[in-house]
Amino acid sequence: MSNAAKSRKTWLAGLAAVALLSAGAAWYGLAPHDPMASVTAECRASKATAERLKPLAKGEVAAVGVSGAPKPPPVIAFAGPEGQPMSLADFKGKTILVNLWATWCVPCREEMPALDKLQAELGGPDFQVVAINVDTRNRDKPKAWLRENGIGNLAYHADPEGKLLQVLQKSGHVVGLPTTFVVDGSGCEIALLKGPAEWSSPDAVAFMKAALGRS
């Protein structure tokens, strides 16, 4: 069994935790979303990228769903490295791999070193791993965990209020943690994974290089 398969098995066991979190949190509505967004010129241009990715969703990233009709992701808000308000629009022009994680999520913790390596290998002006922590209790714990485990390449983003998770559960992006999705430089979502992956594996690196148009 591959590392990704083992992690997905653990991930399935954690779905109940997210369900409980949803039940206990206040309802948070989706921001208005244009139903015609999927047919905008911007996202039609992203379809070529998605088509390029489809044959590369294999091996350690076989569970990644590549979109047949790229469209803007749900509007979400979170805090940046300095605590400043941010949204995915702040990264427009750059391909981003958005990862939602929590310290109480075992598969999340297991894949963080791989995400850190992916950022180290591919990060730059055209690409960034945007890992967003969704712990809602001890707000100092996630930063301490990252330091203790040598995760030094990822900028720290967080939503300690839990609102982002509510939005993405309503949109169907999140059924458990971790959840990861890829947004291209045009701001269009081109791939989604509900569960863990070995993000520093050759399969994952090839997949992300194709998303970036790199050979």
PDB file of C-alpha atoms in Angstrom:
ATOM      1  CA  MET A   1       0.000   0.000   0.000  1.00  0.00           C
ATOM      2  CA  SER A   2       1.429   3.419  -0.991  1.00  0.00           C
ATOM      3  CA  ASN A   3       1.927   6.260   1.487  1.00  0.00           C
ATOM      4  CA  ALA A   4      -0.987   8.112  -0.094  1.00  0.00           C
ATOM      5  CA  ALA A   5      -3.266   5.078   0.261  1.00  0.00           C
ATOM      6  CA  LYS A   6      -2.343   4.680   3.924  1.00  0.00           C
ATOM      7  CA  SER A   7      -2.977   8.355   4.553  1.00  0.00           C
ATOM      8  CA  ARG A   8      -6.351   8.231   2.828  1.00  0.00           C
ATOM      9  CA  LYS A   9      -7.363   5.325   5.072  1.00  0.00           C
ATOM     10  CA  THR A  10      -6.530   7.416   8.124  1.00  0.00           C
ATOM     11  CA  TRP A  11      -8.273  10.415   6.576  1.00  0.00           C
ATOM     12  CA  LEU A  12     -11.547   8.523   6.209  1.00  0.00           C
ATOM     13  CA  ALA A  13     -11.518   7.854   9.934  1.00  0.00           C
ATOM     14  CA  GLY A  14     -11.287  11.578  10.568  1.00  0.00           C
ATOM     15  CA  LEU A  15     -14.418  12.585   8.669  1.00  0.00           C
ATOM     16  CA  ALA A  16     -16.534  12.310  11.795  1.00  0.00           C
ATOM     17  CA  ALA A  17     -14.417  14.970  13.492  1.00  0.00           C
ATOM     18  CA  VAL A  18     -15.179  17.465  10.753  1.00  0.00           C
ATOM     19  CA  ALA A  19     -18.865  16.564  10.863  1.00  0.00           C
ATOM     20  CA  LEU A  20     -18.924  17.346  14.575  1.00  0.00           C
ATOM     21  CA  LEU A  21     -17.116  20.619  13.952  1.00  0.00           C
ATOM     22  CA  SER A  22     -19.737  21.573  11.372  1.00  0.00           C
ATOM     23  CA  ALA A  23     -22.607  20.712  13.676  1.00  0.00           C
ATOM     24  CA  GLY A  24     -21.193  22.816  16.482  1.00  0.00           C
ATOM     25  CA  ALA A  25     -20.280  25.864  14.385  1.00  0.00           C
ATOM     26  CA  ALA A  26     -22.543  28.731  13.488  1.00  0.00           C
ATOM     27  CA  TRP A  27     -23.882  28.711   9.940  1.00  0.00           C
ATOM     28  CA  TYR A  28     -21.855  30.839   7.570  1.00  0.00           C
ATOM     29  CA  GLY A  29     -23.404  31.531   4.159  1.00  0.00           C
ATOM     30  CA  LEU A  30     -21.652  31.385   0.845  1.00  0.00           C
ATOM     31  CA  ALA A  31     -20.721  34.646  -0.759  1.00  0.00           C
ATOM     32  CA  PRO A  32     -22.716  35.355  -3.921  1.00  0.00           C
ATOM     33  CA  HIS A  33     -21.374  33.192  -6.727  1.00  0.00           C
ATOM     34  CA  ASP A  34     -22.055  33.838 -10.372  1.00  0.00           C
ATOM     35  CA  PRO A  35     -23.621  30.670 -11.859  1.00  0.00           C
ATOM     36  CA  MET A  36     -22.183  31.654 -15.241  1.00  0.00           C
ATOM     37  CA  ALA A  37     -18.632  31.950 -13.919  1.00  0.00           C
ATOM     38  CA  SER A  38     -17.721  28.574 -15.411  1.00  0.00           C
ATOM     39  CA  VAL A  39     -18.235  29.920 -18.918  1.00  0.00           C
ATOM     40  CA  THR A  40     -16.232  33.137 -18.584  1.00  0.00           C
ATOM     41  CA  ALA A  41     -13.472  33.723 -21.096  1.00  0.00           C
ATOM     42  CA  GLU A  42     -10.876  33.550 -18.298  1.00  0.00           C
ATOM     43  CA  CYS A  43     -11.893  30.071 -17.269  1.00  0.00           C
ATOM     44  CA  ARG A  44     -12.382  28.796 -20.786  1.00  0.00           C
ATOM     45  CA  ALA A  45      -8.703  29.573 -21.256  1.00  0.00           C
ATOM     46  CA  SER A  46      -7.957  27.455 -18.171  1.00  0.00           C
ATOM     47  CA  LYS A  47      -9.536  24.399 -19.748  1.00  0.00           C
ATOM     48  CA  ALA A  48      -6.397  23.727 -21.785  1.00  0.00           C
ATOM     49  CA  THR A  49      -4.385  23.543 -18.569  1.00  0.00           C
ATOM     50  CA  ALA A  50      -6.919  21.154 -17.056  1.00  0.00           C
ATOM     51  CA  GLU A  51      -6.760  18.913 -20.109  1.00  0.00           C
ATOM     52  CA  ARG A  52      -2.981  18.836 -19.821  1.00  0.00           C
ATOM     53  CA  LEU A  53      -3.296  17.719 -16.189  1.00  0.00           C
ATOM     54  CA  LYS A  54      -5.791  14.875 -16.625  1.00  0.00           C
ATOM     55  CA  PRO A  55      -3.327  12.182 -17.766  1.00  0.00           C
ATOM     56  CA  LEU A  56      -0.965  13.169 -14.939  1.00  0.00           C
ATOM     57  CA  ALA A  57      -3.480  12.491 -12.157  1.00  0.00           C
ATOM     58  CA  LYS A  58      -1.961   9.105 -11.428  1.00  0.00           C
ATOM     59  CA  GLY A  59       0.165   7.255  -8.901  1.00  0.00           C
ATOM     60  CA  GLU A  60       0.460   9.275  -5.689  1.00  0.00           C
ATOM     61  CA  VAL A  61      -1.981  11.888  -7.050  1.00  0.00           C
ATOM     62  CA  ALA A  62      -4.427   9.478  -8.706  1.00  0.00           C
ATOM     63  CA  ALA A  63      -7.244  10.661  -6.437  1.00  0.00           C
ATOM     64  CA  VAL A  64      -6.983  14.278  -7.634  1.00  0.00           C
ATOM     65  CA  GLY A  65     -10.066  15.328  -9.575  1.00  0.00           C
ATOM     66  CA  VAL A  66      -9.196  17.540 -12.538  1.00  0.00           C
ATOM     67  CA  SER A  67     -12.002  19.875 -13.540  1.00  0.00           C
ATOM     68  CA  GLY A  68     -13.692  19.464 -16.901  1.00  0.00           C
ATOM     69  CA  ALA A  69     -15.059  23.002 -16.601  1.00  0.00           C
ATOM     70  CA  PRO A  70     -12.700  25.249 -14.621  1.00  0.00           C
ATOM     71  CA  LYS A  71     -14.397  28.042 -12.677  1.00  0.00           C
ATOM     72  CA  PRO A  72     -13.556  30.495  -9.900  1.00  0.00           C
ATOM     73  CA  PRO A  73     -13.416  28.835  -6.474  1.00  0.00           C
ATOM     74  CA  PRO A  74     -15.756  29.957  -3.668  1.00  0.00           C
ATOM     75  CA  VAL A  75     -14.916  33.336  -2.173  1.00  0.00           C
ATOM     76  CA  ILE A  76     -13.031  32.727   1.072  1.00  0.00           C
ATOM     77  CA  ALA A  77     -11.276  34.989   3.572  1.00  0.00           C
ATOM     78  CA  PHE A  78      -8.412  34.157   5.919  1.00  0.00           C
ATOM     79  CA  ALA A  79      -5.480  35.744   7.750  1.00  0.00           C
ATOM     80  CA  GLY A  80      -2.068  36.122   6.152  1.00  0.00           C
ATOM     81  CA  PRO A  81       1.392  35.699   7.703  1.00  0.00           C
ATOM     82  CA  GLU A  82       1.186  39.042   9.495  1.00  0.00           C
ATOM     83  CA  GLY A  83      -2.442  38.560  10.492  1.00  0.00           C
ATOM     84  CA  GLN A  84      -3.640  40.714   7.599  1.00  0.00           C
ATOM     85  CA  PRO A  85      -6.981  39.940   5.872  1.00  0.00           C
ATOM     86  CA  MET A  86      -6.463  37.950   2.677  1.00  0.00           C
ATOM     87  CA  SER A  87      -8.402  36.121  -0.014  1.00  0.00           C
ATOM     88  CA  LEU A  88      -7.472  33.934  -2.963  1.00  0.00           C
ATOM     89  CA  ALA A  89      -7.737  37.026  -5.168  1.00  0.00           C
ATOM     90  CA  ASP A  90      -4.505  38.258  -3.575  1.00  0.00           C
ATOM     91  CA  PHE A  91      -2.669  35.500  -5.448  1.00  0.00           C
ATOM     92  CA  LYS A  92      -4.093  36.205  -8.914  1.00  0.00           C
ATOM     93  CA  GLY A  93      -1.421  35.824 -11.559  1.00  0.00           C
ATOM     94  CA  LYS A  94       0.162  32.963  -9.606  1.00  0.00           C
ATOM     95  CA  THR A  95      -0.820  29.274  -9.623  1.00  0.00           C
ATOM     96  CA  ILE A  96      -1.562  28.203  -6.056  1.00  0.00           C
ATOM     97  CA  LEU A  97      -2.073  24.889  -4.322  1.00  0.00           C
ATOM     98  CA  VAL A  98      -4.468  25.651  -1.460  1.00  0.00           C
ATOM     99  CA  ASN A  99      -4.323  23.164   1.405  1.00  0.00           C
ATOM    100  CA  LEU A 100      -6.617  23.156   4.446  1.00  0.00           C
ATOM    101  CA  TRP A 101      -5.105  21.544   7.523  1.00  0.00           C
ATOM    102  CA  ALA A 102      -5.412  21.276  11.297  1.00  0.00           C
ATOM    103  CA  THR A 103      -3.138  19.987  14.040  1.00  0.00           C
ATOM    104  CA  TRP A 104      -5.858  17.577  15.218  1.00  0.00           C
ATOM    105  CA  CYS A 105      -5.932  15.959  11.746  1.00  0.00           C
ATOM    106  CA  VAL A 106      -3.378  13.124  11.530  1.00  0.00           C
ATOM    107  CA  PRO A 107      -3.253  12.911   7.700  1.00  0.00           C
ATOM    108  CA  CYS A 108      -2.825  16.694   7.596  1.00  0.00           C
ATOM    109  CA  ARG A 109       0.215  16.508   9.840  1.00  0.00           C
ATOM    110  CA  GLU A 110       1.632  13.632   7.804  1.00  0.00           C
ATOM    111  CA  GLU A 111       1.495  15.535   4.509  1.00  0.00           C
ATOM    112  CA  MET A 112       2.831  18.882   5.742  1.00  0.00           C
ATOM    113  CA  PRO A 113       6.528  17.953   5.246  1.00  0.00           C
ATOM    114  CA  ALA A 114       5.745  17.004   1.629  1.00  0.00           C
ATOM    115  CA  LEU A 115       3.938  20.289   1.047  1.00  0.00           C
ATOM    116  CA  ASP A 116       6.920  22.087   2.543  1.00  0.00           C
ATOM    117  CA  LYS A 117       9.245  20.271   0.120  1.00  0.00           C
ATOM    118  CA  LEU A 118       6.966  21.069  -2.816  1.00  0.00           C
ATOM    119  CA  GLN A 119       7.110  24.760  -1.937  1.00  0.00           C
ATOM    120  CA  ALA A 120      10.890  24.571  -1.664  1.00  0.00           C
ATOM    121  CA  GLU A 121      11.198  22.885  -5.062  1.00  0.00           C
ATOM    122  CA  LEU A 122       8.640  24.773  -7.141  1.00  0.00           C
ATOM    123  CA  GLY A 123       7.800  27.925  -5.170  1.00  0.00           C
ATOM    124  CA  GLY A 124       8.534  31.249  -6.791  1.00  0.00           C
ATOM    125  CA  PRO A 125       6.901  34.130  -8.676  1.00  0.00           C
ATOM    126  CA  ASP A 126       4.518  31.780 -10.498  1.00  0.00           C
ATOM    127  CA  PHE A 127       3.682  29.234  -7.777  1.00  0.00           C
ATOM    128  CA  GLN A 128       2.933  29.005  -4.067  1.00  0.00           C
ATOM    129  CA  VAL A 129       1.593  26.418  -1.656  1.00  0.00           C
ATOM    130  CA  VAL A 130      -1.032  28.261   0.402  1.00  0.00           C
ATOM    131  CA  ALA A 131      -1.512  26.101   3.497  1.00  0.00           C
ATOM    132  CA  ILE A 132      -4.368  27.445   5.637  1.00  0.00           C
ATOM    133  CA  ASN A 133      -4.692  26.229   9.212  1.00  0.00           C
ATOM    134  CA  VAL A 134      -8.258  25.848  10.533  1.00  0.00           C
ATOM    135  CA  ASP A 135      -7.612  25.132  14.229  1.00  0.00           C
ATOM    136  CA  THR A 136     -10.188  27.059  16.270  1.00  0.00           C
ATOM    137  CA  ARG A 137      -8.964  26.537  19.856  1.00  0.00           C
ATOM    138  CA  ASN A 138      -5.331  27.024  20.838  1.00  0.00           C
ATOM    139  CA  ARG A 139      -4.273  29.635  18.277  1.00  0.00           C
ATOM    140  CA  ASP A 140      -0.577  29.337  19.117  1.00  0.00           C
ATOM    141  CA  LYS A 141      -0.455  25.564  18.675  1.00  0.00           C
ATOM    142  CA  PRO A 142      -0.279  25.426  14.832  1.00  0.00           C
ATOM    143  CA  LYS A 143       2.703  27.783  14.604  1.00  0.00           C
ATOM    144  CA  ALA A 144       4.481  25.892  17.378  1.00  0.00           C
ATOM    145  CA  TRP A 145       3.807  22.570  15.631  1.00  0.00           C
ATOM    146  CA  LEU A 146       5.257  23.876  12.363  1.00  0.00           C
ATOM    147  CA  ARG A 147       8.405  25.086  14.124  1.00  0.00           C
ATOM    148  CA  GLU A 148       8.830  21.841  16.050  1.00  0.00           C
ATOM    149  CA  ASN A 149       8.552  19.798  12.861  1.00  0.00           C
ATOM    150  CA  GLY A 150      10.889  21.879  10.733  1.00  0.00           C
ATOM    151  CA  ILE A 151       8.241  23.233   8.366  1.00  0.00           C
ATOM    152  CA  GLY A 152       9.986  26.403   7.282  1.00  0.00           C
ATOM    153  CA  ASN A 153       9.130  27.011   3.618  1.00  0.00           C
ATOM    154  CA  LEU A 154       5.382  27.559   3.966  1.00  0.00           C
ATOM    155  CA  ALA A 155       3.992  30.998   4.768  1.00  0.00           C
ATOM    156  CA  TYR A 156       1.515  30.801   7.652  1.00  0.00           C
ATOM    157  CA  HIS A 157      -2.141  31.375   6.804  1.00  0.00           C
ATOM    158  CA  ALA A 158      -5.028  30.668   9.168  1.00  0.00           C
ATOM    159  CA  ASP A 159      -8.741  30.958   9.806  1.00  0.00           C
ATOM    160  CA  PRO A 160      -9.127  30.516  13.576  1.00  0.00           C
ATOM    161  CA  GLU A 161     -12.785  31.588  13.377  1.00  0.00           C
ATOM    162  CA  GLY A 162     -13.691  28.542  11.282  1.00  0.00           C
ATOM    163  CA  LYS A 163     -15.636  30.556   8.720  1.00  0.00           C
ATOM    164  CA  LEU A 164     -13.582  29.444   5.727  1.00  0.00           C
ATOM    165  CA  LEU A 165     -14.228  25.787   6.522  1.00  0.00           C
ATOM    166  CA  GLN A 166     -17.966  26.477   6.733  1.00  0.00           C
ATOM    167  CA  VAL A 167     -17.955  28.066   3.266  1.00  0.00           C
ATOM    168  CA  LEU A 168     -16.057  25.198   1.669  1.00  0.00           C
ATOM    169  CA  GLN A 169     -18.251  22.588   3.327  1.00  0.00           C
ATOM    170  CA  LYS A 170     -21.324  24.329   1.914  1.00  0.00           C
ATOM    171  CA  SER A 171     -19.755  24.400  -1.560  1.00  0.00           C
ATOM    172  CA  GLY A 172     -18.924  20.683  -1.400  1.00  0.00           C
ATOM    173  CA  HIS A 173     -15.168  21.178  -1.449  1.00  0.00           C
ATOM    174  CA  VAL A 174     -14.680  19.818   2.076  1.00  0.00           C
ATOM    175  CA  VAL A 175     -15.989  16.565   3.538  1.00  0.00           C
ATOM    176  CA  GLY A 176     -12.963  16.061   5.767  1.00  0.00           C
ATOM    177  CA  LEU A 177      -9.398  17.229   6.162  1.00  0.00           C
ATOM    178  CA  PRO A 178      -7.019  17.633   4.494  1.00  0.00           C
ATOM    179  CA  THR A 179      -8.556  19.172   1.392  1.00  0.00           C
ATOM    180  CA  THR A 180      -6.443  20.605  -1.406  1.00  0.00           C
ATOM    181  CA  PHE A 181      -7.342  22.462  -4.579  1.00  0.00           C
ATOM    182  CA  VAL A 182      -5.378  24.095  -7.364  1.00  0.00           C
ATOM    183  CA  VAL A 183      -6.181  27.562  -8.694  1.00  0.00           C
ATOM    184  CA  ASP A 184      -4.385  28.819 -11.783  1.00  0.00           C
ATOM    185  CA  GLY A 185      -3.052  32.288 -12.463  1.00  0.00           C
ATOM    186  CA  SER A 186      -6.380  33.383 -13.940  1.00  0.00           C
ATOM    187  CA  GLY A 187      -8.082  32.644 -10.632  1.00  0.00           C
ATOM    188  CA  CYS A 188      -9.838  29.510 -11.898  1.00  0.00           C
ATOM    189  CA  GLU A 189     -10.027  26.234  -9.984  1.00  0.00           C
ATOM    190  CA  ILE A 190      -8.575  23.423 -12.073  1.00  0.00           C
ATOM    191  CA  ALA A 191      -8.218  20.505  -9.635  1.00  0.00           C
ATOM    192  CA  LEU A 192      -9.514  19.291  -6.274  1.00  0.00           C
ATOM    193  CA  LEU A 193      -8.445  16.554  -3.873  1.00  0.00           C
ATOM    194  CA  LYS A 194     -10.561  15.552  -0.873  1.00  0.00           C
ATOM    195  CA  GLY A 195      -7.976  13.727   1.194  1.00  0.00           C
ATOM    196  CA  PRO A 196      -4.188  13.464   1.494  1.00  0.00           C
ATOM    197  CA  ALA A 197      -1.462  12.940  -1.085  1.00  0.00           C
ATOM    198  CA  GLU A 198       2.307  12.638  -1.160  1.00  0.00           C
ATOM    199  CA  TRP A 199       2.844  16.133  -2.534  1.00  0.00           C
ATOM    200  CA  SER A 200       6.617  15.907  -2.888  1.00  0.00           C
ATOM    201  CA  SER A 201       6.496  12.663  -4.892  1.00  0.00           C
ATOM    202  CA  PRO A 202       7.608  12.601  -8.552  1.00  0.00           C
ATOM    203  CA  ASP A 203       3.947  12.146  -9.553  1.00  0.00           C
ATOM    204  CA  ALA A 204       2.880  15.271  -7.664  1.00  0.00           C
ATOM    205  CA  VAL A 205       5.815  17.353  -8.875  1.00  0.00           C
ATOM    206  CA  ALA A 206       5.109  16.370 -12.496  1.00  0.00           C
ATOM    207  CA  PHE A 207       1.441  17.239 -12.001  1.00  0.00           C
ATOM    208  CA  MET A 208       2.215  20.680 -10.601  1.00  0.00           C
ATOM    209  CA  LYS A 209       4.885  21.395 -13.224  1.00  0.00           C
ATOM    210  CA  ALA A 210       2.248  20.689 -15.892  1.00  0.00           C
ATOM    211  CA  ALA A 211      -0.118  23.094 -14.137  1.00  0.00           C
ATOM    212  CA  LEU A 212       2.630  25.703 -14.370  1.00  0.00           C
ATOM    213  CA  GLY A 213       3.413  24.932 -17.992  1.00  0.00           C
ATOM    214  CA  ARG A 214       6.891  23.776 -17.068  1.00  0.00           C
ATOM    215  CA  SER A 215       8.517  20.783 -18.755  1.00  0.00           C
TER     216      SER A 215
END
